[in-house]
Coordinates of N, CA and C in Angstrom, one line a residue:
M124 N -94.4 2.9 13.1 CA -93.7 3.1 11.9 C -92.6 2.5 11.5
T125 N -92.0 1.8 12.7 CA -90.7 0.9 12.3 C -91.0 -0.2 11.6
M126 N -92.1 -1.0 12.2 CA -92.6 -2.1 11.8 C -93.0 -2.0 10.5
M127 N -93.4 -1.2 9.9 CA -94.0 -1.0 8.8 C -93.0 -0.7 7.9
L128 N -91.7 0.1 7.9 CA -91.0 0.2 7.3 C -89.9 -1.2 7.2
F129 N -89.9 -1.9 8.3 CA -89.2 -3.0 8.2 C -90.0 -4.4 7.2
G130 N -91.0 -4.2 7.4 CA -92.1 -5.2 6.4 C -91.9 -4.6 5.0
L131 N -91.8 -3.6 4.6 CA -91.4 -3.2 3.3 C -90.3 -3.4 2.7
R132 N -89.2 -3.3 3.5 CA -87.9 -3.5 3.6 C -88.0 -5.2 3.2
I133 N -88.1 -6.2 4.3 CA -88.6 -7.3 4.0 C -89.3 -7.9 2.5
A134 N -90.1 -6.8 2.3 CA -91.2 -7.2 0.9 C -90.3 -7.0 0.0
F135 N -89.4 -6.0 -0.4 CA -88.8 -5.4 -1.0 C -87.4 -6.7 -1.6
M136 N -86.8 -6.5 -0.5 CA -86.0 -8.0 -0.3 C -86.5 -9.1 -1.4
L137 N -87.7 -9.7 -1.0 CA -88.5 -10.9 -1.4 C -88.5 -10.7 -2.8
L138 N -88.9 -9.4 -3.0 CA -89.4 -9.3 -4.6 C -87.8 -9.0 -5.4
L139 N -86.9 -8.9 -5.1 CA -85.5 -8.5 -5.3 C -84.9 -10.0 -5.8
Y140 N -84.9 -11.0 -4.7 CA -84.3 -12.4 -4.6 C -85.4 -12.9 -5.8
G141 N -86.6 -12.7 -5.7 CA -87.1 -13.5 -6.8 C -87.0 -13.2 -8.1
F142 N -87.1 -11.9 -8.7 CA -86.5 -11.3 -9.6 C -85.2 -11.8 -9.9
L143 N -84.3 -12.1 -9.3 CA -82.6 -12.3 -9.5 C -82.9 -13.9 -9.9
G144 N -83.8 -14.4 -9.0 CA -83.5 -16.1 -9.6 C -84.3 -16.5 -10.6
L145 N -85.4 -16.2 -11.1 CA -86.1 -16.0 -11.9 C -85.3 -15.6 -13.3
L146 N -84.6 -14.9 -13.2 CA -83.1 -14.4 -14.4 C -82.6 -15.3 -14.4
A147 N -82.2 -15.5 -13.3 CA -81.1 -17.2 -13.1 C -81.7 -18.1 -14.1
W148 N -83.0 -18.3 -13.7 CA -83.7 -19.6 -14.2 C -83.7 -19.7 -15.6
L149 N -84.3 -18.4 -16.3 CA -84.4 -17.9 -17.8 C -83.1 -18.2 -18.1
V150 N -81.9 -17.7 -17.8 CA -80.2 -17.6 -18.5 C -80.1 -19.4 -18.5
W151 N -80.3 -20.1 -17.3 CA -80.2 -21.5 -17.7 C -81.1 -21.9 -18.6
R152 N -82.2 -21.7 -18.8 CA -83.2 -22.5 -19.2 C -82.7 -22.4 -20.8
E153 N -81.8 -21.0 -21.5 CA -81.9 -20.6 -22.5 C -80.6 -21.1 -22.9
L154 N -79.4 -21.5 -22.0 CA -78.1 -22.0 -22.3 C -78.5 -23.6 -22.2
Q155 N -79.6 -24.0 -21.7 CA -79.6 -25.6 -22.1 C -80.6 -25.7 -23.6
Q156 N -81.6 -25.0 -24.1 CA -81.8 -25.0 -25.4 C -81.1 -24.6 -26.3
G157 N -79.9 -23.7 -25.9 CA -78.6 -23.3 -27.0 C -77.7 -24.4 -27.0
S158 N -77.5 -25.1 -26.2 CA -76.4 -26.4 -26.5 C -77.2 -27.7 -27.1
R159 N -78.3 -27.5 -27.8 CA -78.7 -28.8 -28.3 C -78.6 -28.0 -30.0
A160 N -77.9 -28.9 -30.7 CA -77.7 -28.5 -32.2 C -78.9 -28.7 -32.8
P161 N -79.2 -27.8 -33.6 CA -80.3 -27.7 -34.6 C -80.4 -28.8 -35.5
Q162 N -81.6 -29.4 -35.8 CA -81.5 -30.5 -36.8 C -81.9 -30.1 -38.2
N163 N -82.0 -28.9 -38.4 CA -82.3 -28.6 -39.9 C -81.4 -27.5 -40.5
V164 N -80.1 -27.4 -39.7 CA -79.0 -26.9 -40.3 C -78.2 -27.5 -41.2
R165 N -78.2 -27.1 -42.6 CA -77.6 -27.3 -43.6 C -75.8 -27.3 -43.8
T166 N -75.1 -28.0 -43.6 CA -73.9 -28.2 -43.5 C -73.4 -27.8 -45.0
A167 N -72.2 -26.8 -45.3 CA -72.0 -26.7 -46.9 C -71.3 -28.2 -47.4
P168 N -71.5 -28.6 -48.4 CA -71.1 -30.0 -49.1 C -68.9 -29.6 -49.1
R169 N -68.4 -30.4 -49.7 CA -67.0 -30.7 -49.9 C -67.0 -29.6 -50.8
G170 N -65.9 -28.4 -51.1 CA -66.1 -27.6 -52.3 C -66.6 -26.4 -52.2
E171 N -67.4 -26.4 -51.4 CA -68.3 -25.1 -50.8 C -68.1 -24.2 -49.8
R172 N -66.8 -23.9 -49.5 CA -66.4 -23.0 -48.6 C -64.9 -23.1 -48.6
L173 N -64.1 -21.8 -48.2 CA -62.9 -21.7 -48.3 C -62.1 -21.9 -46.8
T174 N -61.4 -22.6 -47.1 CA -60.4 -22.5 -45.6 C -59.3 -21.7 -45.2
V175 N -59.1 -20.9 -44.3 CA -57.7 -19.9 -44.2 C -56.5 -21.2 -43.9
V176 N -55.6 -21.4 -44.5 CA -54.4 -22.3 -44.7 C -53.2 -21.1 -44.3
A177 N -53.2 -19.9 -44.9 CA -52.1 -18.9 -44.1 C -52.9 -17.5 -43.9
A178 N -52.5 -17.4 -42.4 CA -53.6 -16.0 -42.2 C -52.7 -14.6 -42.6
G179 N -51.7 -14.4 -42.8 CA -50.9 -13.4 -42.7 C -51.4 -12.5 -41.7
D180 N -51.2 -11.4 -41.8 CA -51.6 -10.4 -40.9 C -53.1 -10.2 -40.8
S181 N -53.8 -11.1 -41.3 CA -55.1 -10.8 -41.4 C -56.1 -10.9 -40.0
G182 N -55.3 -11.6 -38.9 CA -56.4 -11.6 -37.8 C -57.0 -12.8 -37.7
Y183 N -57.3 -13.8 -39.0 CA -58.0 -14.8 -39.0 C -57.1 -16.2 -38.2
A184 N -58.2 -17.1 -37.6 CA -57.0 -18.1 -37.3 C -56.9 -19.1 -38.5
E185 N -55.6 -19.7 -38.5 CA -55.5 -21.0 -39.6 C -56.7 -22.1 -39.4
G186 N -57.4 -22.5 -40.0 CA -58.5 -23.0 -40.1 C -59.9 -22.6 -40.2
R187 N -59.9 -21.4 -40.3 CA -61.4 -20.8 -40.1 C -62.0 -20.9 -41.4
Q188 N -63.2 -21.1 -41.3 CA -63.9 -21.5 -42.4 C -65.0 -20.6 -42.9
F189 N -65.0 -20.3 -44.4 CA -66.2 -19.6 -45.1 C -67.1 -20.1 -46.0
P190 N -68.0 -20.0 -45.5 CA -68.8 -20.7 -46.7 C -69.1 -20.0 -48.0
L191 N -69.2 -20.4 -49.1 CA -69.5 -19.8 -50.0 C -71.0 -19.9 -50.4
Q192 N -71.0 -18.4 -50.9 CA -72.6 -17.9 -51.6 C -72.5 -18.0 -53.1
S193 N -73.5 -17.8 -53.5 CA -73.9 -17.6 -54.9 C -72.9 -16.7 -55.6
I194 N -72.5 -15.5 -55.1 CA -71.1 -14.6 -55.4 C -70.7 -14.4 -53.5
T195 N -69.3 -14.5 -53.9 CA -68.9 -14.4 -52.5 C -67.8 -12.9 -52.6
T196 N -67.8 -12.4 -52.4 CA -66.6 -11.0 -52.2 C -65.5 -10.8 -51.3
M197 N -64.3 -10.5 -52.0 CA -63.3 -10.7 -50.8 C -62.1 -9.1 -51.2
G198 N -61.9 -9.0 -50.4 CA -61.2 -7.5 -50.4 C -60.9 -6.9 -48.6
R199 N -60.2 -5.6 -48.9 CA -60.4 -4.8 -47.4 C -61.8 -4.2 -47.2
E200 N -62.4 -4.0 -48.2 CA -63.8 -3.3 -48.0 C -64.5 -3.8 -46.7
L201 N -65.4 -3.1 -46.0 CA -65.9 -3.5 -44.9 C -66.9 -4.5 -45.2
S202 N -67.5 -4.5 -46.4 CA -68.7 -4.9 -47.1 C -68.5 -6.0 -47.6
S203 N -67.2 -6.4 -47.8 CA -67.1 -7.8 -48.3 C -67.2 -9.0 -47.6
D204 N -67.4 -10.1 -48.1 CA -67.9 -11.2 -47.5 C -67.0 -11.6 -46.6
I205 N -65.8 -11.7 -47.3 CA -64.4 -12.1 -46.6 C -63.4 -11.1 -46.8
I206 N -63.2 -10.1 -45.5 CA -62.5 -9.5 -45.5 C -61.1 -9.5 -45.3
I207 N -60.2 -9.1 -46.3 CA -58.8 -9.5 -46.4 C -58.5 -8.4 -45.8
A208 N -57.5 -8.6 -44.4 CA -57.0 -7.1 -43.9 C -55.5 -7.4 -44.2
D209 N -54.8 -7.3 -45.0 CA -53.8 -7.2 -45.9 C -53.2 -5.9 -46.6
S210 N -52.1 -5.5 -46.6 CA -52.0 -4.5 -47.1 C -51.7 -4.4 -48.6
Y211 N -51.7 -5.7 -49.1 CA -51.6 -5.9 -50.6 C -52.9 -6.4 -51.1
A212 N -54.2 -6.1 -50.2 CA -55.1 -6.9 -51.0 C -56.2 -5.1 -51.3
S213 N -56.8 -5.1 -52.0 CA -57.7 -4.2 -53.0 C -59.1 -4.0 -52.1
S214 N -59.6 -3.2 -52.3 CA -60.9 -3.0 -51.2 C -61.9 -3.9 -51.9
K215 N -62.0 -3.9 -53.3 CA -62.6 -4.9 -53.8 C -61.5 -5.6 -54.9
H216 N -61.4 -6.6 -54.1 CA -60.0 -7.4 -54.8 C -60.6 -8.6 -55.8
A217 N -61.3 -9.4 -55.4 CA -61.9 -10.8 -55.9 C -63.0 -10.9 -55.3
R218 N -64.0 -12.1 -56.1 CA -65.1 -12.6 -56.2 C -64.8 -14.1 -56.5
I219 N -65.9 -15.0 -55.6 CA -66.4 -16.2 -56.6 C -67.8 -16.6 -57.2
E220 N -68.1 -16.9 -58.0 CA -69.3 -16.9 -58.5 C -69.8 -18.4 -58.6
R221 N -70.8 -18.9 -58.2 CA -71.4 -20.3 -58.8 C -72.3 -20.2 -59.9
H222 N -71.7 -20.8 -60.8 CA -72.6 -20.7 -61.9 C -73.6 -21.8 -62.1
S223 N -74.4 -21.8 -63.3 CA -75.8 -22.3 -63.4 C -75.3 -23.9 -63.1
D224 N -73.8 -24.4 -63.7 CA -73.7 -25.6 -63.4 C -73.1 -26.3 -62.1
G225 N -73.4 -25.4 -61.2 CA -73.0 -25.7 -59.9 C -71.5 -25.2 -59.5
R226 N -70.5 -25.2 -60.7 CA -69.0 -24.7 -60.3 C -68.7 -23.4 -59.8
F227 N -68.0 -23.3 -58.8 CA -67.5 -22.1 -58.7 C -66.3 -21.6 -59.4
W228 N -66.6 -20.4 -59.8 CA -65.2 -19.6 -60.5 C -64.5 -18.4 -60.1
L229 N -63.4 -18.1 -59.9 CA -62.8 -17.2 -59.3 C -62.2 -16.1 -60.4
V230 N -62.7 -14.9 -60.2 CA -62.5 -13.5 -60.5 C -61.8 -12.4 -59.9
D231 N -61.0 -12.0 -60.6 CA -60.0 -11.2 -59.9 C -60.9 -9.9 -60.5
V232 N -61.2 -8.7 -59.6 CA -61.8 -7.9 -60.0 C -60.9 -6.4 -60.6
G233 N -60.0 -6.7 -60.7 CA -59.1 -5.8 -61.6 C -58.1 -4.9 -59.9
S234 N -57.8 -5.9 -59.2 CA -57.1 -5.8 -58.1 C -55.4 -5.2 -58.5
S235 N -55.2 -4.0 -57.6 CA -53.8 -3.5 -58.0 C -52.9 -4.7 -57.8
N236 N -52.8 -5.4 -56.9 CA -51.7 -6.5 -56.9 C -51.9 -8.0 -57.2
G237 N -53.2 -8.1 -57.8 CA -53.2 -9.2 -58.2 C -53.8 -10.8 -57.3
T238 N -54.2 -11.7 -58.0 CA -54.6 -12.6 -57.0 C -54.0 -14.0 -57.8
L239 N -53.5 -14.9 -56.9 CA -52.7 -16.0 -57.3 C -54.2 -17.3 -57.0
L240 N -53.9 -18.5 -58.4 CA -54.5 -19.1 -57.7 C -53.4 -20.7 -58.0
N241 N -53.3 -21.0 -56.9 CA -52.4 -22.7 -56.9 C -51.0 -21.7 -57.6
G242 N -50.5 -20.6 -57.0 CA -49.2 -20.1 -57.3 C -49.0 -19.4 -58.7
Q243 N -50.3 -19.4 -59.5 CA -50.3 -18.8 -60.8 C -51.1 -17.6 -60.9
Q244 N -50.6 -16.1 -61.3 CA -51.4 -15.0 -61.9 C -52.8 -15.2 -62.5
V245 N -53.8 -14.5 -61.2 CA -55.2 -14.3 -62.2 C -55.2 -13.6 -63.1
R246 N -55.5 -13.5 -64.3 CA -55.9 -12.5 -65.3 C -57.4 -11.7 -64.6
A247 N -56.9 -10.4 -64.9 CA -58.2 -9.5 -64.2 C -59.1 -9.6 -65.0
N248 N -60.7 -9.9 -64.3 CA -62.1 -10.2 -65.0 C -61.9 -11.4 -65.9
D249 N -61.3 -12.5 -65.7 CA -61.2 -13.7 -66.6 C -61.0 -14.6 -65.6
P250 N -62.8 -14.9 -65.4 CA -62.9 -16.3 -64.5 C -62.2 -17.5 -64.8
I251 N -61.9 -18.0 -63.6 CA -61.0 -19.6 -63.8 C -61.8 -20.2 -63.2
P252 N -62.2 -21.5 -63.3 CA -63.2 -22.7 -62.0 C -61.9 -23.2 -61.3
L253 N -62.8 -23.4 -60.4 CA -62.4 -23.7 -58.8 C -62.5 -25.2 -58.3
D254 N -61.2 -25.8 -58.0 CA -61.6 -27.3 -58.0 C -61.4 -27.4 -56.3
P255 N -61.9 -28.5 -55.5 CA -61.6 -28.6 -54.2 C -59.9 -28.9 -53.9
G256 N -59.5 -28.2 -53.2 CA -57.6 -28.4 -53.0 C -57.2 -27.1 -53.8
D257 N -57.7 -26.7 -54.4 CA -57.1 -25.0 -54.9 C -57.1 -24.1 -53.7
V258 N -55.9 -23.4 -54.0 CA -55.3 -22.2 -53.1 C -55.5 -20.9 -53.7
I259 N -56.3 -20.1 -52.9 CA -56.2 -18.6 -53.7 C -55.3 -17.9 -52.7
S260 N -54.7 -16.9 -53.3 CA -53.3 -16.4 -52.4 C -53.9 -14.9 -52.9
I261 N -54.2 -14.0 -51.5 CA -54.2 -12.6 -51.9 C -53.4 -11.7 -50.6
G262 N -52.4 -11.2 -51.6 CA -51.4 -11.2 -50.3 C -50.8 -12.1 -49.5
K263 N -50.9 -12.2 -48.3 CA -50.1 -13.0 -47.5 C -51.3 -14.1 -46.9
V264 N -52.6 -13.7 -47.4 CA -53.6 -14.7 -46.8 C -53.9 -15.7 -48.0
Q265 N -53.9 -16.8 -47.4 CA -54.0 -18.0 -48.4 C -55.5 -18.9 -48.3
L266 N -56.3 -19.0 -48.8 CA -57.7 -19.6 -48.7 C -57.7 -20.9 -49.6
K267 N -57.8 -21.9 -48.9 CA -58.1 -23.3 -49.9 C -59.5 -24.0 -49.9
M268 N -60.0 -24.0 -51.2 CA -61.2 -24.8 -51.4 C -61.1 -26.3 -50.9
T269 N -62.3 -26.2 -49.9 CA -62.3 -27.6 -49.3 C -63.9 -28.2 -49.6

């Protein structure tokens, strides 16, 4: 009886170590495949992203980049594409739209404290074209078109 229990223990240990070895091999293989850069990933051309140049209290690191979509929303609301965690930001503060000509336009959607473009106040619901190098300020957060 004790020999049978000893044999079962050995068999169980072999199965356990075999499982752990297989798991370690699968993780290693996944890490090796994940380290290769995908060949078909499109990076956004210049002027199609916003870069944080002043983070304020947002928690973003300076230099963090946000690719722009056809419509990119900004504000405190969690459903925003770029969440601005700043007490001066409205829940729905501003958006950036890509028009049919390919240019991006900034729209303040009626925010309480306003949006600045290159230090100038943006009128609510009056689209303004954006150019590379432009700086959008919402509260203490500044985002630059790059």
